[in-house]
mmCIF file of C-alpha atoms in Angstrom:
data_model
loop_
_atom_site.group_PDB
_atom_site.id
_atom_site.type_symbol
_atom_site.label_atom_id
_atom_site.label_comp_id
_atom_site.label_asym_id
_atom_site.label_seq_id
_atom_site.Cartn_x
_atom_site.Cartn_y
_atom_site.Cartn_z
ATOM 1 C CA MET A 1 84.617 12.479 50.111
ATOM 2 C CA GLU A 2 80.873 13.343 49.480
ATOM 3 C CA GLU A 3 80.395 9.823 48.178
ATOM 4 C CA ILE A 4 81.641 8.378 51.524
ATOM 5 C CA LEU A 5 79.851 10.527 53.870
ATOM 6 C CA LYS A 6 76.647 9.544 52.034
ATOM 7 C CA THR A 7 77.587 5.796 53.107
ATOM 8 C CA LEU A 8 77.832 6.883 56.788
ATOM 9 C CA PRO A 9 75.577 7.146 59.721
ATOM 10 C CA GLN A 10 74.681 11.357 60.512
ATOM 11 C CA HIS A 11 73.989 12.810 63.856
ATOM 12 C CA THR A 12 73.049 16.213 64.184
ATOM 13 C CA CYS A 13 73.463 17.775 67.397
ATOM 14 C CA SER A 14 70.816 19.722 68.327
ATOM 15 C CA TRP A 15 71.067 21.484 70.986
ATOM 16 C CA LEU A 16 73.881 23.442 68.842
ATOM 17 C CA LYS A 17 70.761 24.521 66.066
ATOM 18 C CA HIS A 18 72.087 22.033 63.580
ATOM 19 C CA LYS A 19 75.585 23.666 63.242
ATOM 20 C CA ILE A 20 77.278 20.746 63.971
ATOM 21 C CA ILE A 21 76.565 17.310 61.372
ATOM 22 C CA MET A 22 78.676 14.382 62.534
ATOM 23 C CA TYR A 23 79.221 10.864 60.837
ATOM 24 C CA LYS A 24 80.005 7.468 62.477
ATOM 25 C CA TYR A 25 83.120 6.618 60.964
ATOM 26 C CA GLN A 26 84.839 3.110 62.044
ATOM 27 C CA ASP A 27 82.344 3.233 65.558
ATOM 28 C CA PHE A 28 83.440 6.347 66.457
ATOM 29 C CA TRP A 29 81.859 10.047 65.627
ATOM 30 C CA THR A 30 83.625 12.902 63.589
ATOM 31 C CA SER A 31 83.022 15.831 61.813
ATOM 32 C CA LYS A 32 83.371 16.398 57.737
ATOM 33 C CA GLN A 33 86.915 18.294 58.110
ATOM 34 C CA LEU A 34 88.210 15.780 61.179
ATOM 35 C CA LEU A 35 87.339 12.667 59.178
ATOM 36 C CA GLU A 36 89.163 13.949 55.808
ATOM 37 C CA GLY A 37 92.050 14.586 58.553
ATOM 38 C CA THR A 38 91.702 10.844 59.687
ATOM 39 C CA LEU A 39 91.333 9.325 55.788
ATOM 40 C CA MET A 40 94.497 11.328 55.068
ATOM 41 C CA ALA A 41 96.613 10.133 58.090
ATOM 42 C CA GLN A 42 95.700 6.742 57.614
ATOM 43 C CA GLN A 43 96.663 6.673 53.983
ATOM 44 C CA SER A 44 100.033 8.174 54.576
ATOM 45 C CA PHE A 45 101.279 8.891 57.763
ATOM 46 C CA LYS A 46 104.709 7.017 58.553
ATOM 47 C CA ALA A 47 105.079 6.494 62.141
ATOM 48 C CA GLU A 48 108.323 6.043 63.441
ATOM 49 C CA PRO A 49 109.746 4.329 66.301
ATOM 50 C CA SER A 50 110.834 7.475 67.900
ATOM 51 C CA ASP A 51 107.137 8.947 68.042
ATOM 52 C CA VAL A 52 105.899 9.455 71.564
ATOM 53 C CA PHE A 53 101.737 9.657 70.800
ATOM 54 C CA LEU A 54 99.802 11.609 73.248
ATOM 55 C CA CYS A 55 96.395 10.286 73.245
ATOM 56 C CA SER A 56 92.880 11.483 74.699
ATOM 57 C CA ALA A 57 89.219 12.041 73.859
ATOM 58 C CA PRO A 58 88.383 15.943 73.631
ATOM 59 C CA LYS A 59 88.333 17.180 76.700
ATOM 60 C CA THR A 60 90.407 15.608 79.561
ATOM 61 C CA GLY A 61 93.350 17.376 80.160
ATOM 62 C CA THR A 62 94.574 17.058 76.015
ATOM 63 C CA THR A 63 96.494 20.672 76.204
ATOM 64 C CA TRP A 64 97.628 20.358 79.554
ATOM 65 C CA LEU A 65 99.337 16.608 78.457
ATOM 66 C CA LYS A 66 100.735 18.092 75.645
ATOM 67 C CA ALA A 67 102.234 21.150 77.367
ATOM 68 C CA LEU A 68 103.655 18.889 79.975
ATOM 69 C CA ALA A 69 105.332 16.406 77.600
ATOM 70 C CA PHE A 70 107.028 19.382 75.168
ATOM 71 C CA ALA A 71 108.469 20.956 78.027
ATOM 72 C CA ILE A 72 109.978 18.169 79.385
ATOM 73 C CA VAL A 73 111.007 17.008 75.925
ATOM 74 C CA THR A 74 112.437 20.385 75.237
ATOM 75 C CA ARG A 75 113.868 21.985 78.142
ATOM 76 C CA GLU A 76 117.522 21.402 77.280
ATOM 77 C CA ASN A 77 116.937 23.699 74.730
ATOM 78 C CA PHE A 78 114.340 25.984 76.787
ATOM 79 C CA ASP A 79 113.669 26.777 80.384
ATOM 80 C CA GLU A 80 110.227 28.577 81.737
ATOM 81 C CA SER A 81 111.542 31.801 80.776
ATOM 82 C CA THR A 82 112.428 30.902 76.775
ATOM 83 C CA SER A 83 110.076 28.488 76.373
ATOM 84 C CA PRO A 84 108.392 28.606 72.932
ATOM 85 C CA LEU A 85 104.971 27.455 75.014
ATOM 86 C CA LEU A 86 105.065 31.017 76.423
ATOM 87 C CA LYS A 87 104.106 32.794 72.779
ATOM 88 C CA LYS A 88 102.261 29.998 70.836
ATOM 89 C CA LEU A 89 99.234 28.099 71.579
ATOM 90 C CA VAL A 90 100.173 24.613 73.040
ATOM 91 C CA HIS A 91 98.218 22.857 69.753
ATOM 92 C CA GLU A 92 100.704 24.695 67.267
ATOM 93 C CA CYS A 93 103.949 23.387 69.321
ATOM 94 C CA VAL A 94 102.216 19.617 69.580
ATOM 95 C CA PRO A 95 100.308 18.969 66.274
ATOM 96 C CA PHE A 96 97.550 17.024 65.782
ATOM 97 C CA LEU A 97 97.669 13.991 64.180
ATOM 98 C CA GLU A 98 94.186 14.425 62.138
ATOM 99 C CA ARG A 99 94.829 17.842 61.269
ATOM 100 C CA GLN A 100 98.708 18.939 61.291
ATOM 101 C CA VAL A 101 100.204 15.880 59.063
ATOM 102 C CA GLU A 102 102.300 18.454 57.403
ATOM 103 C CA GLU A 103 103.209 20.246 60.753
ATOM 104 C CA ILE A 104 104.578 16.869 62.118
ATOM 105 C CA GLU A 105 106.562 15.939 59.274
ATOM 106 C CA HIS A 106 108.176 19.815 59.647
ATOM 107 C CA ASN A 107 108.786 18.953 63.608
ATOM 108 C CA ARG A 108 110.786 15.861 62.613
ATOM 109 C CA GLU A 109 112.861 17.579 60.047
ATOM 110 C CA SER A 110 113.555 20.639 61.595
ATOM 111 C CA SER A 111 114.121 19.897 65.532
ATOM 112 C CA SER A 112 113.291 16.202 65.696
ATOM 113 C CA LEU A 113 110.483 16.920 68.023
ATOM 114 C CA PRO A 114 109.106 13.110 68.920
ATOM 115 C CA LEU A 115 105.540 14.139 70.020
ATOM 116 C CA VAL A 116 102.395 13.618 67.966
ATOM 117 C CA ALA A 117 98.614 14.614 69.617
ATOM 118 C CA THR A 118 95.590 12.433 68.821
ATOM 119 C CA HIS A 119 91.932 12.017 69.629
ATOM 120 C CA LEU A 120 91.654 8.977 67.431
ATOM 121 C CA PRO A 121 90.441 5.876 68.904
ATOM 122 C CA TYR A 122 93.397 3.186 69.326
ATOM 123 C CA ALA A 123 91.864 0.905 66.758
ATOM 124 C CA SER A 124 91.479 3.891 64.138
ATOM 125 C CA LEU A 125 95.154 4.914 64.282
ATOM 126 C CA PRO A 126 97.169 4.576 61.099
ATOM 127 C CA GLU A 127 98.768 0.759 60.667
ATOM 128 C CA SER A 128 101.944 2.192 60.920
ATOM 129 C CA VAL A 129 101.930 3.536 64.125
ATOM 130 C CA ILE A 130 100.726 0.638 65.582
ATOM 131 C CA ALA A 131 103.434 -1.799 63.641
ATOM 132 C CA SER A 132 106.456 1.063 64.909
ATOM 133 C CA ASN A 133 106.191 0.389 68.434
ATOM 134 C CA CYS A 134 106.287 3.587 69.584
ATOM 135 C CA ARG A 135 105.423 4.460 72.952
ATOM 136 C CA MET A 136 101.680 6.247 74.043
ATOM 137 C CA VAL A 137 100.457 8.003 76.781
ATOM 138 C CA TYR A 138 96.545 8.358 77.532
ATOM 139 C CA ILE A 139 95.278 10.933 79.536
ATOM 140 C CA TYR A 140 91.452 10.277 80.857
ATOM 141 C CA ARG A 141 89.527 11.921 83.136
ATOM 142 C CA ASN A 142 85.465 11.988 84.978
ATOM 143 C CA ILE A 143 83.116 11.790 82.184
ATOM 144 C CA LYS A 144 81.041 13.822 84.306
ATOM 145 C CA ASP A 145 83.579 16.973 84.029
ATOM 146 C CA VAL A 146 84.229 15.760 80.279
ATOM 147 C CA ILE A 147 80.664 16.214 79.752
ATOM 148 C CA VAL A 148 80.690 20.034 81.134
ATOM 149 C CA SER A 149 83.709 21.154 79.821
ATOM 150 C CA ASN A 150 82.692 20.174 76.231
ATOM 151 C CA TYR A 151 79.898 21.741 77.069
ATOM 152 C CA HIS A 152 81.107 25.080 77.464
ATOM 153 C CA PHE A 153 83.816 24.730 74.648
ATOM 154 C CA LEU A 154 81.470 24.160 72.199
ATOM 155 C CA ARG A 155 78.835 26.455 73.090
ATOM 156 C CA GLU A 156 81.155 29.070 73.252
ATOM 157 C CA ALA A 157 82.907 28.396 70.073
ATOM 158 C CA PHE A 158 79.360 28.689 68.588
ATOM 159 C CA LYS A 159 78.585 31.953 70.601
ATOM 160 C CA LEU A 160 75.267 30.655 72.086
ATOM 161 C CA SER A 161 73.923 30.781 75.077
ATOM 162 C CA MET A 162 73.437 28.507 77.822
ATOM 163 C CA GLU A 163 69.702 29.395 77.319
ATOM 164 C CA ASP A 164 70.176 28.818 74.240
ATOM 165 C CA ALA A 165 71.911 25.477 74.231
ATOM 166 C CA PRO A 166 70.404 23.610 76.969
ATOM 167 C CA PHE A 167 72.952 21.235 79.114
ATOM 168 C CA GLU A 168 70.343 18.465 79.224
ATOM 169 C CA GLU A 169 70.321 17.797 75.699
ATOM 170 C CA THR A 170 74.452 17.719 75.597
ATOM 171 C CA PHE A 171 74.210 15.590 78.092
ATOM 172 C CA GLU A 172 71.830 12.958 76.482
ATOM 173 C CA ASP A 173 74.003 13.263 73.728
ATOM 174 C CA PHE A 174 77.248 11.724 75.508
ATOM 175 C CA TYR A 175 74.893 9.595 77.477
ATOM 176 C CA ASN A 176 73.959 8.016 74.162
ATOM 177 C CA GLY A 177 77.188 7.900 72.946
ATOM 178 C CA ASN A 178 76.826 10.548 70.330
ATOM 179 C CA SER A 179 80.403 12.540 71.138
ATOM 180 C CA SER A 180 83.098 14.148 69.220
ATOM 181 C CA TYR A 181 85.564 10.632 68.866
ATOM 182 C CA GLY A 182 82.788 8.964 71.116
ATOM 183 C CA PRO A 183 81.463 7.281 72.551
ATOM 184 C CA TYR A 184 83.684 8.008 75.729
ATOM 185 C CA TRP A 185 83.865 4.778 76.848
ATOM 186 C CA ASP A 186 84.668 2.850 73.879
ATOM 187 C CA HIS A 187 87.795 5.407 73.286
ATOM 188 C CA ILE A 188 88.940 4.301 77.355
ATOM 189 C CA LEU A 189 88.545 0.825 76.703
ATOM 190 C CA GLY A 190 90.343 0.470 73.316
ATOM 191 C CA TYR A 191 93.267 1.924 74.436
ATOM 192 C CA ARG A 192 92.970 0.257 77.737
ATOM 193 C CA LYS A 193 92.858 -3.440 76.331
ATOM 194 C CA ALA A 194 95.968 -2.283 74.862
ATOM 195 C CA SER A 195 97.551 -0.803 77.325
ATOM 196 C CA LEU A 196 96.608 -4.320 79.202
ATOM 197 C CA ASP A 197 98.609 -6.041 76.430
ATOM 198 C CA MET A 198 101.530 -3.867 76.355
ATOM 199 C CA PRO A 199 101.944 -1.988 79.165
ATOM 200 C CA ASP A 200 105.316 -1.036 77.994
ATOM 201 C CA LYS A 201 104.282 0.459 75.426
ATOM 202 C CA ILE A 202 100.690 2.895 76.445
ATOM 203 C CA LEU A 203 100.937 4.611 79.912
ATOM 204 C CA PHE A 204 98.012 5.073 81.317
ATOM 205 C CA LEU A 205 97.392 8.798 83.457
ATOM 206 C CA LYS A 206 94.386 9.656 85.069
ATOM 207 C CA TYR A 207 93.706 13.807 84.929
ATOM 208 C CA GLU A 208 92.343 13.683 88.559
ATOM 209 C CA ASP A 209 95.695 12.772 89.609
ATOM 210 C CA LEU A 210 97.712 14.634 87.674
ATOM 211 C CA LYS A 211 96.219 17.147 89.340
ATOM 212 C CA SER A 212 96.402 15.976 92.786
ATOM 213 C CA GLU A 213 99.976 14.151 92.781
ATOM 214 C CA PRO A 214 101.550 16.558 89.956
ATOM 215 C CA ILE A 215 105.479 15.831 90.823
ATOM 216 C CA SER A 216 105.242 11.762 90.610
ATOM 217 C CA ASN A 217 102.885 11.673 87.602
ATOM 218 C CA VAL A 218 105.212 14.428 85.641
ATOM 219 C CA LYS A 219 108.260 12.375 86.890
ATOM 220 C CA ARG A 220 106.168 9.198 85.499
ATOM 221 C CA LEU A 221 105.442 10.887 82.181
ATOM 222 C CA ALA A 222 109.083 11.636 81.794
ATOM 223 C CA GLU A 223 110.463 8.556 82.284
ATOM 224 C CA PHE A 224 107.858 6.660 80.271
ATOM 225 C CA ILE A 225 108.547 8.850 77.331
ATOM 226 C CA GLY A 226 112.762 8.401 77.307
ATOM 227 C CA TYR A 227 113.345 11.691 79.020
ATOM 228 C CA PRO A 228 113.662 11.119 82.588
ATOM 229 C CA PHE A 229 115.060 13.536 85.349
ATOM 230 C CA SER A 230 118.306 13.177 86.571
ATOM 231 C CA ASN A 231 119.417 13.518 90.217
ATOM 232 C CA ASP A 232 120.157 16.937 89.377
ATOM 233 C CA GLU A 233 117.735 18.429 87.918
ATOM 234 C CA GLU A 234 115.168 17.044 90.370
ATOM 235 C CA LYS A 235 117.312 19.142 93.558
ATOM 236 C CA ALA A 236 117.369 22.033 91.377
ATOM 237 C CA GLY A 237 113.789 22.078 91.238
ATOM 238 C CA VAL A 238 113.154 21.772 87.238
ATOM 239 C CA ILE A 239 109.784 19.181 87.861
ATOM 240 C CA GLU A 240 108.171 22.333 89.705
ATOM 241 C CA ASN A 241 109.578 24.800 87.149
ATOM 242 C CA ILE A 242 108.042 22.577 84.552
ATOM 243 C CA ILE A 243 104.952 21.962 86.896
ATOM 244 C CA ASN A 244 104.231 25.564 87.374
ATOM 245 C CA MET A 245 105.157 26.953 83.733
ATOM 246 C CA CYS A 246 102.227 24.505 82.161
ATOM 247 C CA SER A 247 99.714 25.095 85.036
ATOM 248 C CA PHE A 248 96.308 26.255 84.198
ATOM 249 C CA GLU A 249 96.784 29.589 86.166
ATOM 250 C CA ASN A 250 99.884 30.697 84.172
ATOM 251 C CA LEU A 251 98.922 29.407 80.457
ATOM 252 C CA SER A 252 95.712 30.829 80.491
ATOM 253 C CA SER A 253 97.154 33.874 81.903
ATOM 254 C CA LEU A 254 99.503 34.246 78.517
ATOM 255 C CA GLU A 255 98.648 36.791 76.461
ATOM 256 C CA VAL A 256 98.861 34.896 73.378
ATOM 257 C CA ASN A 257 96.316 32.344 74.965
ATOM 258 C CA LYS A 258 94.074 35.304 75.785
ATOM 259 C CA THR A 259 93.905 37.340 72.186
ATOM 260 C CA ARG A 260 95.469 35.027 69.754
ATOM 261 C CA LYS A 261 93.991 32.144 67.137
ATOM 262 C CA PRO A 262 95.875 29.158 65.966
ATOM 263 C CA LYS A 263 97.057 29.378 62.623
ATOM 264 C CA GLY A 264 94.611 28.430 59.847
ATOM 265 C CA GLY A 265 92.308 27.873 62.921
ATOM 266 C CA MET A 266 88.939 29.340 63.759
ATOM 267 C CA LEU A 267 88.637 28.946 67.474
ATOM 268 C CA GLU A 268 90.459 31.483 69.893
ATOM 269 C CA ASN A 269 92.775 30.174 71.761
ATOM 270 C CA ARG A 270 91.006 31.235 74.996
ATOM 271 C CA LEU A 271 88.559 28.784 74.552
ATOM 272 C CA TYR A 272 91.004 25.845 75.327
ATOM 273 C CA TYR A 273 91.057 27.498 78.670
ATOM 274 C CA ARG A 274 88.403 27.879 81.086
ATOM 275 C CA LYS A 275 88.431 26.658 84.380
ATOM 276 C CA GLY A 276 91.201 23.412 84.807
ATOM 277 C CA GLN A 277 88.834 22.329 87.998
ATOM 278 C CA ASP A 278 87.595 18.848 89.098
ATOM 279 C CA GLY A 279 84.349 18.736 90.351
ATOM 280 C CA ASP A 280 82.568 21.331 88.308
ATOM 281 C CA TRP A 281 80.083 18.830 87.247
ATOM 282 C CA LYS A 282 77.979 19.434 91.066
ATOM 283 C CA ASN A 283 76.925 22.824 89.299
ATOM 284 C CA TYR A 284 74.963 21.051 86.579
ATOM 285 C CA PHE A 285 73.998 17.544 87.059
ATOM 286 C CA THR A 286 70.998 16.875 88.432
ATOM 287 C CA ASN A 287 70.739 13.384 90.577
ATOM 288 C CA GLU A 288 69.232 11.869 88.113
ATOM 289 C CA MET A 289 71.484 13.083 85.910
ATOM 290 C CA LYS A 290 74.629 11.422 87.996
ATOM 291 C CA GLU A 291 73.150 8.151 88.350
ATOM 292 C CA LYS A 292 72.549 7.445 84.933
ATOM 293 C CA ILE A 293 76.256 8.383 83.794
ATOM 294 C CA ASP A 294 77.280 6.359 86.810
ATOM 295 C CA LYS A 295 75.698 3.637 86.104
ATOM 296 C CA ILE A 296 76.988 3.021 82.160
ATOM 297 C CA MET A 297 80.372 4.113 83.042
ATOM 298 C CA ASP A 298 80.310 1.136 86.153
ATOM 299 C CA GLU A 299 78.544 -1.374 83.366
ATOM 300 C CA LYS A 300 80.868 -0.138 80.762
ATOM 301 C CA LEU A 301 84.248 -0.043 82.758
ATOM 302 C CA SER A 302 83.655 -3.232 84.651
ATOM 303 C CA GLY A 303 86.791 -5.365 85.224
ATOM 304 C CA THR A 304 89.168 -2.435 84.148
ATOM 305 C CA GLY A 305 90.253 -1.482 87.004
ATOM 306 C CA LEU A 306 89.749 2.181 86.095
ATOM 307 C CA ILE A 307 87.010 4.231 88.251
ATOM 308 C CA LEU A 308 85.489 7.640 86.701
ATOM 309 C CA LYS A 309 83.642 9.111 89.531
#
């Protein structure tokens, strides 16, 4: 591993007091630990046609998407009072490809759970994933809120105050493309291009749309991954029950998400639940920052039909 790292470009996050070193592998930035998991997944993971991949860049609604998909897929066995989501971290219910390959295999054998999560760019997915013809769901979000969410997540993970970790510096990192699994626009573009080529294979969900129109978008999600709601379920309020159970307000209030750490993890569960709001960026961005990031996103996403403002 060390020999591989020596050949890769490096970036040290100065705003985190040099506590993170990122390496550029296959045109995206990642840590040493996640690179090891990525290489293992690329070399050994065998996707199944029945798999459903939940894909995202960090801090774009990953936890919420995983909770909703898990509740949809397991609703025949659990309801809003018995779901494992009430006692386990969402990331334990739906494991990450580049972190928890063994858990994915265990889920297949023990429960036939088809869900797999990943932050990997489309071009860096294991070849078996592309070849398997499995379905993928990609969630994306306004980059300005992503930057703010990422800032607080990492700052609190490394126990730094806002004075010790200037927001201006994390903004510049993002603007220059130096973010985990980034550049963010390249991450979006990879999946967007693939979704246009294979619209029946990749569903694009916008975080803000999921917030403003949850019922219609949860129905879309359920239909796409092969677990549509019946008319009786709709009449019985099953969709609303799932939305309420997976809401930020509910999940963040659970004891498991206030105090516990995931198995083998270093970060407290509470770090995955900060605000869950749109527009928090307005409390951090100067007009100059807004203009800079809007301009680069307009340039990068031109012609895609995507709007991230």
